[in-house]
Amino acid sequence: MDYRTLKKIGTAELVIKKSVFIGYASPAKTEEEAKAFIAKIKAHHGDATHNVSAYLINDGKNFAVRYDDDGEPKGSAGKPVLKVIQNKGLSNVVVVVTRYFGGIKLGYGGLVKAYSDAASLAIENAGIVEVYETERFEVTFPYNLFHTVKETVERAGGRVVGEEYGELVKFTVETRKGEAESLMGLLTEKTRGRARLRPLFMREV
């Protein structure tokens, strides 16, 4: 299953009408990981007014969507954070926005914007990455075909992930799932059958 998630943990901080909003965004492969991340942030900011959270887990086998306003007016905090995750097309992501109240009420619309902005900035700081299933194959060929093979692989969107040099050159090539067969056919054509090809295994990156 292909999906978009976060590269790493991201953070962001906003000050709006003296209230401090601190956003944390993290990849999470399971609901347990998401809950553990929320618990960690809540423990770290035990003195905060609110620790609002949302997560969306979907890896093709497991699916879980939750949000928590943590004492803010219903629908003004957790749901907007979840909508940011959904609008960015992300899966396997957890976001916590911590608020230290500054004494000035923001109103319902102000809360929605503040929590949305903090979540969005934390996600941007984390960076988005695409996860997809891949498959690999080996291609073995004479040295004089080096540039032909490498350029054919790269132009077709494949990646050389392993190289061995002996009497012949051996590349391990990785492609998106479903694209290896056509690339192998293209390599056979470009090398006029002088490259030996062998399928390997499928994996997720």
XYZ file of N, CA, C and O in Angstrom:
820
model
N 0.834 -1.201 0.000
C 0.000 0.000 0.000
C 0.873 1.257 0.000
O 1.804 1.369 0.774
N 0.559 2.196 -0.884
C 1.284 3.468 -0.938
C 0.611 4.473 -0.009
O -0.616 4.559 0.048
N 1.421 5.241 0.717
C 0.849 6.295 1.541
C 1.902 7.356 1.834
O 3.096 7.139 1.646
N 1.429 8.515 2.322
C 2.311 9.627 2.686
C 2.348 9.738 4.204
O 1.312 9.707 4.854
N 3.559 9.885 4.748
C 3.707 10.039 6.192
C 4.810 11.055 6.471
O 5.212 11.801 5.568
N 5.312 11.093 7.700
C 6.332 12.072 8.076
C 7.721 11.443 8.099
O 7.884 10.278 8.442
N 8.721 12.253 7.748
C 10.110 11.783 7.762
C 10.623 11.600 9.185
O 11.370 10.675 9.476
N 10.232 12.518 10.075
C 10.794 12.542 11.430
C 9.838 13.320 12.331
O 8.782 13.759 11.888
N 10.217 13.504 13.580
C 9.420 14.330 14.487
C 9.654 15.803 14.155
O 10.791 16.236 13.965
N 8.563 16.555 14.066
C 8.656 17.982 13.786
C 8.017 18.787 14.903
O 7.106 18.306 15.584
N 8.490 19.994 15.113
C 7.937 20.868 16.149
C 7.719 22.272 15.594
O 8.328 22.659 14.591
N 6.834 23.009 16.256
C 6.582 24.402 15.883
C 6.013 25.116 17.103
O 5.375 24.487 17.953
N 6.241 26.419 17.186
C 5.712 27.183 18.314
C 5.110 28.492 17.817
O 5.699 29.187 16.987
N 3.906 28.800 18.315
C 3.203 30.032 17.963
C 2.786 30.739 19.245
O 2.415 30.092 20.226
N 2.815 32.061 19.227
C 2.261 32.837 20.328
C 1.122 33.677 19.762
O 1.319 34.499 18.857
N -0.102 33.419 20.259
C -1.285 34.118 19.766
C -2.028 34.704 20.974
O -2.507 33.957 21.838
N -2.098 36.024 21.019
C -2.749 36.726 22.141
C -2.281 36.185 23.490
O -3.072 35.829 24.354
N -0.983 36.095 23.613
C -0.291 35.678 24.845
C -0.403 34.181 25.160
O 0.235 33.702 26.092
N -1.216 33.437 24.401
C -1.234 31.978 24.563
C -0.117 31.379 23.719
O 0.092 31.780 22.568
N 0.586 30.409 24.294
C 1.664 29.724 23.573
C 1.140 28.374 23.087
O 0.609 27.579 23.872
N 1.270 28.135 21.782
C 0.871 26.863 21.179
C 2.133 26.163 20.672
O 2.877 26.733 19.866
N 2.372 24.947 21.140
C 3.551 24.181 20.718
C 3.058 22.912 20.012
O 2.366 22.085 20.617
N 3.403 22.797 18.750
C 2.964 21.645 17.959
C 4.047 20.583 17.864
O 5.236 20.901 17.720
N 3.631 19.333 17.975
C 4.526 18.186 17.793
C 3.878 17.241 16.784
O 2.712 16.871 16.949
N 4.613 16.845 15.769
C 4.104 15.909 14.768
C 5.098 14.767 14.615
O 6.312 15.003 14.544
N 4.595 13.538 14.574
C 5.490 12.383 14.519
C 4.898 11.272 13.655
O 3.678 11.077 13.638
N 5.759 10.513 12.956
C 5.271 9.285 12.319
C 4.909 8.272 13.408
O 5.517 8.263 14.487
N 3.923 7.440 13.150
C 3.523 6.385 14.088
C 2.963 5.225 13.277
O 1.976 5.394 12.561
N 3.594 4.067 13.379
C 3.169 2.918 12.563
C 1.948 2.207 13.128
O 1.241 1.500 12.406
N 1.706 2.371 14.441
C 0.579 1.692 15.081
C -0.155 2.659 16.014
O 0.379 3.701 16.389
N -1.376 2.272 16.396
C -2.133 3.087 17.336
C -1.412 3.156 18.685
O -1.425 4.189 19.362
N -0.763 2.061 19.066
C -0.008 2.031 20.322
C 1.122 3.066 20.305
O 1.369 3.749 21.295
N 1.818 3.162 19.163
C 2.893 4.158 19.035
C 2.336 5.568 19.160
O 2.937 6.439 19.793
N 1.178 5.807 18.535
C 0.552 7.128 18.585
C 0.176 7.489 20.019
O 0.447 8.598 20.498
N -0.442 6.537 20.733
C -0.846 6.782 22.121
C 0.369 7.026 23.019
O 0.325 7.880 23.919
N 1.441 6.289 22.762
C 2.665 6.458 23.560
C 3.268 7.840 23.337
O 3.765 8.481 24.275
N 3.221 8.323 22.097
C 3.752 9.652 21.783
C 2.936 10.729 22.491
O 3.488 11.670 23.086
N 1.611 10.578 22.461
C 0.736 11.538 23.137
C 1.036 11.557 24.638
O 1.159 12.622 25.250
N 1.173 10.370 25.221
C 1.461 10.263 26.663
C 2.789 10.934 27.009
O 2.921 11.607 28.049
N 3.773 10.771 26.124
C 5.098 11.363 26.353
C 5.023 12.893 26.357
O 5.610 13.557 27.222
N 4.284 13.458 25.391
C 4.161 14.915 25.319
C 3.365 15.441 26.518
O 3.710 16.462 27.112
N 2.308 14.725 26.882
C 1.504 15.139 28.043
C 2.340 15.129 29.331
O 2.208 16.007 30.173
N 3.208 14.137 29.455
C 4.076 14.060 30.632
C 5.091 15.209 30.636
O 5.382 15.805 31.682
N 5.605 15.521 29.443
C 6.599 16.593 29.310
C 5.973 17.956 29.615
O 6.622 18.836 30.166
N 4.702 18.125 29.208
C 3.998 19.391 29.419
C 2.854 19.192 30.413
O 1.714 19.587 30.167
N 3.172 18.589 31.546
C 2.154 18.318 32.560
C 1.534 19.575 33.145
O 0.423 19.543 33.681
N 2.233 20.704 33.009
C 1.739 21.970 33.551
C 0.970 22.787 32.520
O 0.527 23.904 32.803
N 0.799 22.257 31.313
C 0.105 22.997 30.249
C -1.403 23.041 30.517
O -1.959 22.190 31.210
N -2.060 24.041 29.919
C -3.514 24.165 30.055
C -4.221 23.052 29.285
O -5.198 22.472 29.761
N -3.729 22.756 28.081
C -4.321 21.708 27.247
C -3.219 21.004 26.459
O -2.248 21.634 26.040
N -3.403 19.701 26.239
C -2.570 18.934 25.301
C -3.526 18.249 24.328
O -4.014 17.149 24.564
N -3.809 18.941 23.251
C -4.775 18.477 22.247
C -4.078 17.502 21.296
O -2.909 17.708 20.941
N -4.763 16.440 20.885
C -4.095 15.445 20.037
C -5.016 14.883 18.962
O -6.250 14.948 19.072
N -4.393 14.329 17.936
C -5.124 13.617 16.877
C -4.150 12.669 16.200
O -2.952 12.948 16.103
N -4.674 11.531 15.745
C -3.836 10.626 14.949
C -4.679 9.887 13.919
O -5.896 9.743 14.068
N -3.989 9.464 12.871
C -4.612 8.681 11.802
C -3.647 7.562 11.432
O -2.531 7.825 10.972
N -4.076 6.332 11.681
C -3.258 5.158 11.364
C -3.953 4.384 10.250
O -5.134 4.046 10.363
N -3.242 4.136 9.169
C -3.797 3.336 8.074
C -2.657 2.764 7.244
O -2.059 3.451 6.440
N -2.352 1.485 7.476
C -1.274 0.841 6.725
C -1.808 -0.265 5.817
O -1.066 -1.115 5.338
N -3.129 -0.239 5.569
C -3.723 -1.268 4.727
C -4.266 -2.437 5.523
O -5.147 -3.155 5.072
N -3.751 -2.618 6.743
C -4.214 -3.705 7.620
C -4.919 -3.125 8.846
O -5.950 -3.616 9.278
N -4.315 -2.079 9.418
C -4.864 -1.455 10.613
C -5.360 -0.055 10.290
O -4.724 0.671 9.533
N -6.511 0.294 10.876
C -7.072 1.627 10.640
C -7.588 2.185 11.962
O -8.349 1.526 12.674
N -7.156 3.391 12.326
C -7.610 4.036 13.554
C -7.537 5.549 13.380
O -6.535 6.078 12.901
N -8.618 6.232 13.752
C -8.664 7.691 13.700
C -9.232 8.185 15.026
O -10.314 7.754 15.437
N -8.495 9.065 15.698
C -8.951 9.597 16.982
C -8.514 11.056 17.118
O -7.493 11.463 16.575
N -9.321 11.817 17.868
C -8.872 13.156 18.247
C -9.401 13.469 19.631
O -10.383 12.883 20.085
N -8.739 14.390 20.333
C -9.081 14.720 21.710
C -8.930 16.231 21.902
O -7.852 16.787 21.697
N -10.036 16.878 22.283
C -10.005 18.327 22.522
C -9.328 18.679 23.851
O -8.956 19.840 24.064
N -9.185 17.719 24.740
C -8.516 17.887 26.034
C -8.982 19.146 26.776
O -8.164 19.967 27.218
N -10.290 19.280 26.873
C -10.824 20.391 27.673
C -11.168 21.651 26.907
O -11.841 22.542 27.438
N -10.708 21.771 25.660
C -11.100 22.922 24.839
C -12.557 22.719 24.388
O -13.077 21.599 24.418
N -13.261 23.799 23.966
C -14.634 23.653 23.481
C -14.723 22.582 22.389
O -13.842 22.487 21.527
N -15.779 21.769 22.449
C -15.932 20.621 21.554
C -15.781 21.031 20.084
O -16.435 21.957 19.618
N -14.902 20.312 19.377
C -14.708 20.549 17.948
C -13.776 21.693 17.606
O -13.506 21.947 16.430
N -13.250 22.404 18.626
C -12.426 23.590 18.347
C -10.938 23.288 18.262
O -10.149 24.141 17.874
N -10.536 22.055 18.623
C -9.099 21.789 18.774
C -8.663 20.472 18.125
O -7.929 20.453 17.135
N -9.112 19.344 18.705
C -8.685 18.050 18.177
C -9.141 17.802 16.756
O -8.373 17.305 15.920
N -10.393 18.152 16.462
C -10.922 17.919 15.108
C -10.179 18.745 14.051
O -9.819 18.214 12.987
N -9.908 20.034 14.291
C -9.107 20.794 13.322
C -7.716 20.212 13.103
O -7.196 20.230 11.982
N -7.100 19.683 14.176
C -5.776 19.049 14.032
C -5.895 17.813 13.137
O -5.075 17.599 12.232
N -6.927 17.004 13.367
C -7.146 15.826 12.523
C -7.382 16.229 11.074
O -6.870 15.585 10.148
N -8.132 17.313 10.858
C -8.411 17.761 9.488
C -7.137 18.164 8.764
O -7.010 17.960 7.553
N -6.189 18.750 9.492
C -4.897 19.103 8.879
C -4.202 17.829 8.374
O -3.693 17.789 7.253
N -4.193 16.789 9.211
C -3.588 15.499 8.819
C -4.282 14.962 7.571
O -3.629 14.547 6.605
N -5.614 14.981 7.567
C -6.380 14.439 6.446
C -6.203 15.272 5.188
O -6.034 14.734 4.090
N -6.223 16.597 5.333
C -6.105 17.482 4.161
C -4.744 17.376 3.487
O -4.622 17.628 2.289
N -3.738 17.002 4.260
C -2.404 16.821 3.682
C -2.217 15.407 3.118
O -1.148 15.060 2.630
N -3.256 14.585 3.227
C -3.211 13.227 2.677
C -2.243 12.316 3.401
O -1.603 11.459 2.783
N -2.135 12.486 4.724
C -1.144 11.733 5.497
C -1.772 10.530 6.203
O -2.947 10.537 6.563
N -0.975 9.508 6.409
C -1.343 8.341 7.204
C -0.205 8.018 8.162
O 0.931 8.430 7.939
N -0.543 7.244 9.201
C 0.456 6.844 10.201
C 1.162 8.059 10.805
O 2.386 8.154 10.823
N 0.321 8.982 11.275
C 0.805 10.262 11.808
C 0.063 10.581 13.105
O -1.140 10.346 13.214
N 0.786 11.132 14.075
C 0.189 11.628 15.314
C 0.651 13.069 15.540
O 1.817 13.393 15.290
N -0.280 13.918 15.961
C 0.038 15.322 16.221
C -0.498 15.700 17.600
O -1.639 15.360 17.943
N 0.323 16.377 18.379
C -0.096 16.930 19.666
C 0.188 18.432 19.636
O 1.276 18.853 19.230
N -0.813 19.228 20.056
C -0.600 20.673 20.183
C -0.837 21.047 21.641
O -1.938 20.879 22.173
N 0.213 21.520 22.273
C 0.174 21.931 23.674
C -0.148 23.422 23.748
O 0.398 24.212 22.971
N -1.047 23.780 24.693
C -1.377 25.200 24.853
C -1.145 25.645 26.287
O -1.605 25.012 27.234
N -0.418 26.753 26.408
C -0.293 27.453 27.683
C -1.147 28.721 27.571
O -0.828 29.616 26.773
N -2.241 28.776 28.323
C -3.203 29.875 28.221
C -2.585 31.183 28.705
O -1.961 31.248 29.764
N -2.775 32.238 27.893
C -2.152 33.531 28.216
C -3.080 34.543 28.843
O -2.704 35.698 29.027
N -4.331 34.127 29.133
C -5.246 35.043 29.820
C -6.249 35.727 28.912
O -7.176 36.382 29.386
N -6.074 35.600 27.598
C -7.009 36.217 26.649
C -7.703 35.116 25.853
O -7.053 34.300 25.194
N -9.035 35.078 25.894
C -9.785 34.057 25.162
C -9.730 34.342 23.662
O -9.808 35.490 23.231
N -9.596 33.270 22.877
C -9.466 33.427 21.425
C -10.787 33.271 20.695
O -10.899 33.631 19.520
N -11.790 32.719 21.357
C -13.046 32.440 20.658
C -12.921 31.159 19.861
O -11.813 30.665 19.592
N -14.073 30.605 19.473
C -14.092 29.311 18.782
C -13.256 29.340 17.494
O -12.381 28.502 17.283
N -13.509 30.333 16.649
C -12.775 30.435 15.380
C -11.285 30.651 15.580
O -10.455 30.106 14.847
N -10.947 31.429 16.603
C -9.539 31.669 16.896
C -8.821 30.410 17.342
O -7.652 30.182 16.976
N -9.537 29.580 18.114
C -8.949 28.308 18.552
C -8.728 27.375 17.366
O -7.672 26.745 17.242
N -9.729 27.271 16.512
C -9.613 26.406 15.322
C -8.386 26.799 14.509
O -7.587 25.952 14.108
N -8.224 28.090 14.255
C -7.087 28.572 13.453
C -5.760 28.317 14.164
O -4.787 27.871 13.542
N -5.715 28.592 15.475
C -4.463 28.433 16.217
C -4.007 26.974 16.233
O -2.832 26.674 15.959
N -4.933 26.074 16.533
C -4.563 24.648 16.576
C -4.221 24.122 15.177
O -3.288 23.328 15.011
N -4.972 24.571 14.168
C -4.682 24.153 12.788
C -3.308 24.622 12.347
O -2.524 23.863 11.753
N -2.995 25.883 12.632
C -1.708 26.451 12.218
C -0.539 25.760 12.920
O 0.484 25.454 12.296
N -0.684 25.509 14.227
C 0.398 24.852 14.970
C 0.634 23.440 14.444
O 1.782 23.004 14.289
N -0.458 22.720 14.146
C -0.338 21.366 13.599
C 0.327 21.381 12.232
O 1.231 20.589 11.938
N -0.128 22.309 11.380
C 0.405 22.400 10.012
C 1.900 22.731 10.010
O 2.688 22.125 9.271
N 2.306 23.666 10.855
C 3.722 24.054 10.917
C 4.596 22.919 11.460
O 5.725 22.709 10.992
N 4.076 22.177 12.444
C 4.835 21.035 12.976
C 5.016 19.962 11.915
O 6.093 19.360 11.781
N 3.965 19.727 11.125
C 4.043 18.746 10.036
C 5.049 19.190 8.977
O 5.857 18.400 8.491
N 5.010 20.476 8.633
C 5.967 20.999 7.649
C 7.400 20.839 8.154
O 8.312 20.516 7.388
N 7.606 21.066 9.444
C 8.938 20.928 10.038
C 9.409 19.475 10.005
O 10.601 19.198 9.827
N 8.467 18.542 10.161
C 8.813 17.109 10.136
C 9.187 16.646 8.738
O 10.055 15.788 8.559
N 8.537 17.211 7.721
C 8.780 16.794 6.345
C 7.923 15.598 5.969
O 7.682 14.714 6.794
N 7.454 15.599 4.743
C 6.568 14.533 4.260
C 7.330 13.596 3.332
O 8.129 14.031 2.511
N 7.088 12.308 3.500
C 7.741 11.299 2.671
C 6.697 10.316 2.158
O 5.695 10.057 2.837
N 6.905 9.807 0.965
C 5.988 8.821 0.396
C 6.527 7.415 0.663
O 7.699 7.140 0.427
N 5.674 6.567 1.176
C 6.037 5.170 1.451
C 5.322 4.293 0.437
O 4.128 4.445 0.213
N 6.062 3.399 -0.180
C 5.436 2.532 -1.189
C 6.145 1.188 -1.238
O 7.309 1.059 -0.867
N 5.413 0.195 -1.702
C 6.001 -1.139 -1.860
C 6.907 -1.138 -3.081
O 6.618 -0.489 -4.087
N 7.998 -1.857 -2.959
C 8.938 -1.928 -4.070
C 9.264 -3.382 -4.388
O 8.942 -4.298 -3.627
N 9.882 -3.569 -5.527
C 10.442 -4.879 -5.855
C 11.826 -4.663 -6.437
O 12.158 -3.578 -6.907
N 12.639 -5.717 -6.365
C 14.027 -5.605 -6.812
C 14.383 -6.702 -7.810
O 13.759 -7.762 -7.820
N 15.383 -6.384 -8.601
C 15.953 -7.422 -9.468
C 17.447 -7.153 -9.651
O 17.926 -6.044 -9.378
N 18.162 -8.188 -10.065
C 19.594 -8.060 -10.361
C 19.791 -7.988 -11.867
O 19.090 -8.668 -12.616
N 20.732 -7.162 -12.263
C 21.127 -7.113 -13.670
C 22.651 -7.244 -13.734
O 23.372 -6.507 -13.068
N 23.123 -8.234 -14.480
C 24.560 -8.505 -14.615
C 24.947 -8.256 -16.065
O 24.266 -8.731 -16.990
N 26.065 -7.521 -16.262
C 26.378 -7.091 -17.625
C 27.869 -6.768 -17.762
O 28.557 -6.521 -16.771
N 28.386 -6.729 -19.007
C 29.790 -6.345 -19.242
C 30.006 -4.857 -18.944
O 29.072 -4.061 -19.003
N 31.243 -4.510 -18.643
C 31.571 -3.136 -18.272
C 31.206 -2.112 -19.347
O 30.848 -0.978 -19.037
N 31.280 -2.507 -20.613
C 31.018 -1.526 -21.674
C 29.541 -1.120 -21.758
O 29.180 -0.205 -22.488
N 28.687 -1.803 -20.971
C 27.268 -1.443 -20.960
C 26.887 -0.634 -19.707
O 25.711 -0.361 -19.471
N 27.903 -0.245 -18.922
C 27.663 0.417 -17.640
C 26.727 1.620 -17.779
O 25.698 1.725 -17.099
N 27.084 2.561 -18.653
C 26.296 3.788 -18.790
C 24.912 3.512 -19.369
O 23.923 4.121 -18.950
N 24.838 2.587 -20.294
C 23.542 2.232 -20.892
C 22.586 1.708 -19.830
O 21.424 2.129 -19.749
N 23.086 0.794 -19.000
C 22.241 0.189 -17.961
C 21.840 1.237 -16.921
O 20.657 1.371 -16.580
N 22.806 2.006 -16.435
C 22.518 2.981 -15.380
C 21.522 4.038 -15.854
O 20.571 4.388 -15.143
N 21.734 4.561 -17.051
C 20.835 5.593 -17.578
C 19.439 5.040 -17.826
O 18.444 5.716 -17.561
N 19.351 3.804 -18.316
C 18.042 3.183 -18.572
C 17.271 3.025 -17.269
O 16.078 3.329 -17.195
N 17.960 2.571 -16.228
C 17.322 2.387 -14.912
C 16.823 3.723 -14.367
O 15.659 3.854 -13.951
N 17.683 4.738 -14.387
C 17.334 6.026 -13.770
C 16.245 6.752 -14.547
O 15.345 7.354 -13.951
N 16.290 6.679 -15.867
C 15.267 7.345 -16.679
C 13.897 6.698 -16.494
O 12.866 7.355 -16.648
N 13.894 5.425 -16.159
C 12.623 4.706 -15.955
C 12.105 4.855 -14.529
O 11.070 4.291 -14.177
N 12.831 5.604 -13.687
C 12.377 5.839 -12.314
C 12.846 4.794 -11.315
O 12.405 4.777 -10.170
N 13.759 3.906 -11.751
C 14.320 2.913 -10.834
C 15.516 3.479 -10.088
O 15.970 4.590 -10.359
N 16.020 2.693 -9.124
C 17.197 3.112 -8.353
C 18.179 1.960 -8.271
O 17.783 0.820 -8.033
N 19.466 2.252 -8.468
C 20.509 1.257 -8.236
C 20.832 1.290 -6.752
O 21.334 2.289 -6.233
N 20.513 0.215 -6.024
C 20.709 0.200 -4.569
C 21.865 -0.712 -4.147
O 22.204 -0.797 -2.967
N 22.483 -1.388 -5.122
C 23.637 -2.230 -4.819
C 24.497 -2.394 -6.064
O 23.970 -2.478 -7.174
N 25.810 -2.406 -5.877
C 26.734 -2.550 -7.016
C 27.849 -3.524 -6.648
O 28.396 -3.448 -5.548
N 28.149 -4.457 -7.551
C 29.271 -5.380 -7.365
C 30.098 -5.380 -8.650
O 29.559 -5.338 -9.755
N 31.427 -5.430 -8.461
C 32.323 -5.368 -9.610
C 33.272 -6.560 -9.575
O 34.053 -6.717 -8.642
N 33.173 -7.404 -10.585
C 34.057 -8.554 -10.725
C 34.398 -8.667 -12.197
O 34.723 -7.671 -12.855
N 34.319 -9.873 -12.747
C 34.506 -10.023 -14.194
C 33.408 -9.283 -14.938
O 33.613 -8.765 -16.041
N 32.237 -9.248 -14.301
C 31.104 -8.494 -14.844
C 30.610 -7.529 -13.763
O 30.978 -7.642 -12.597
N 29.773 -6.583 -14.160
C 29.146 -5.660 -13.212
C 27.783 -6.237 -12.824
O 27.058 -6.757 -13.659
N 27.466 -6.142 -11.522
C 26.142 -6.579 -11.079
C 25.485 -5.444 -10.307
O 26.032 -4.948 -9.329
N 24.316 -5.011 -10.777
C 23.525 -3.996 -10.087
C 22.329 -4.669 -9.418
O 21.714 -5.577 -9.990
N 21.984 -4.203 -8.229
C 20.685 -4.515 -7.647
C 19.813 -3.286 -7.882
O 20.172 -2.173 -7.481
N 18.701 -3.500 -8.562
C 17.837 -2.386 -8.965
C 16.514 -2.471 -8.205
O 15.948 -3.551 -8.042
N 16.029 -1.304 -7.745
C 14.762 -1.237 -7.023
C 13.780 -0.363 -7.799
O 14.135 0.710 -8.280
N 12.549 -0.840 -7.902
C 11.483 -0.078 -8.565
C 10.225 -0.141 -7.709
O 10.127 -0.944 -6.786
N 9.270 0.686 -8.038
C 7.948 0.546 -7.416
C 7.370 -0.814 -7.785
O 7.660 -1.348 -8.863
N 6.547 -1.346 -6.891
C 5.890 -2.631 -7.148
C 5.115 -2.548 -8.462
O 4.395 -1.586 -8.713
N 5.309 -3.549 -9.302
C 4.595 -3.605 -10.574
C 5.363 -3.026 -11.748
O 4.932 -3.150 -12.897
N 6.521 -2.394 -11.469
C 7.271 -1.750 -12.556
C 8.542 -2.498 -12.937
O 9.182 -2.163 -13.934
N 8.916 -3.516 -12.160
C 10.178 -4.228 -12.421
C 10.143 -4.956 -13.766
O 11.110 -4.919 -14.526
N 9.028 -5.601 -14.047
C 8.955 -6.417 -15.273
C 9.169 -5.576 -16.526
O 9.914 -5.956 -17.428
N 8.537 -4.398 -16.574
C 8.684 -3.550 -17.766
C 10.110 -3.006 -17.874
O 10.657 -2.900 -18.974
N 10.731 -2.682 -16.730
C 12.103 -2.181 -16.760
C 13.073 -3.285 -17.182
O 14.025 -3.033 -17.940
N 12.829 -4.492 -16.731
C 13.671 -5.617 -17.146
C 13.573 -5.830 -18.655
O 14.584 -6.077 -19.336
N 12.358 -5.695 -19.177
C 12.169 -5.815 -20.623
C 12.900 -4.719 -21.376
O 13.515 -4.966 -22.427
N 12.872 -3.504 -20.825
C 13.547 -2.372 -21.452
C 15.061 -2.567 -21.443
O 15.752 -2.272 -22.435
N 15.591 -3.095 -20.337
C 17.031 -3.354 -20.254
C 17.463 -4.426 -21.245
O 18.536 -4.332 -21.848
N 16.637 -5.435 -21.406
C 16.938 -6.485 -22.396
C 17.021 -5.877 -23.789
O 17.931 -6.173 -24.572
N 16.087 -4.973 -24.054
C 16.050 -4.310 -25.369
C 17.263 -3.406 -25.570
O 17.940 -3.464 -26.604
N 17.564 -2.572 -24.565
C 18.651 -1.594 -24.684
C 20.029 -2.265 -24.760
O 20.955 -1.725 -25.369
N 20.176 -3.429 -24.100
C 21.480 -4.116 -24.107
C 21.521 -5.224 -25.166
O 22.488 -5.963 -25.227
N 20.462 -5.311 -25.940
C 20.337 -6.338 -26.993
C 20.546 -7.740 -26.443
O 21.233 -8.584 -27.031
N 19.988 -7.947 -25.255
C 20.021 -9.284 -24.653
C 21.322 -9.651 -23.976
O 21.486 -10.783 -23.514
N 22.246 -8.695 -23.861
C 23.548 -9.022 -23.262
C 23.553 -8.877 -21.737
O 24.539 -9.222 -21.097
N 22.471 -8.363 -21.169
C 22.369 -8.265 -19.706
C 21.574 -9.448 -19.176
O 20.549 -9.830 -19.745
N 22.060 -10.071 -18.087
C 21.332 -11.160 -17.430
C 20.492 -10.568 -16.310
O 20.984 -9.775 -15.501
N 19.232 -10.969 -16.244
C 18.297 -10.368 -15.282
C 17.716 -11.431 -14.366
O 17.379 -12.528 -14.819
N 17.593 -11.094 -13.074
C 17.039 -12.042 -12.110
C 16.174 -11.306 -11.086
O 16.667 -10.430 -10.370
N 14.881 -11.630 -10.992
C 14.011 -10.972 -10.005
C 14.447 -11.307 -8.581
O 14.935 -12.409 -8.304
N 14.256 -10.354 -7.657
C 14.545 -10.573 -6.251
C 13.264 -10.449 -5.454
O 12.217 -10.899 -5.867
N 13.308 -9.804 -4.285
C 12.149 -9.775 -3.403
C 11.460 -8.400 -3.397
O 12.024 -7.427 -3.841
N 10.263 -8.392 -2.819
C 9.493 -7.168 -2.691
C 9.651 -6.631 -1.272
O 9.760 -7.391 -0.332
N 9.657 -5.322 -1.129
C 9.782 -4.741 0.209
C 9.045 -3.412 0.272
O 8.583 -2.892 -0.751
N 8.961 -2.858 1.475
C 8.324 -1.541 1.670
C 9.372 -0.559 2.105
O 10.223 -0.858 2.926
N 9.346 0.653 1.494
C 10.314 1.690 1.876
C 9.574 2.921 2.351
O 8.446 3.146 1.998
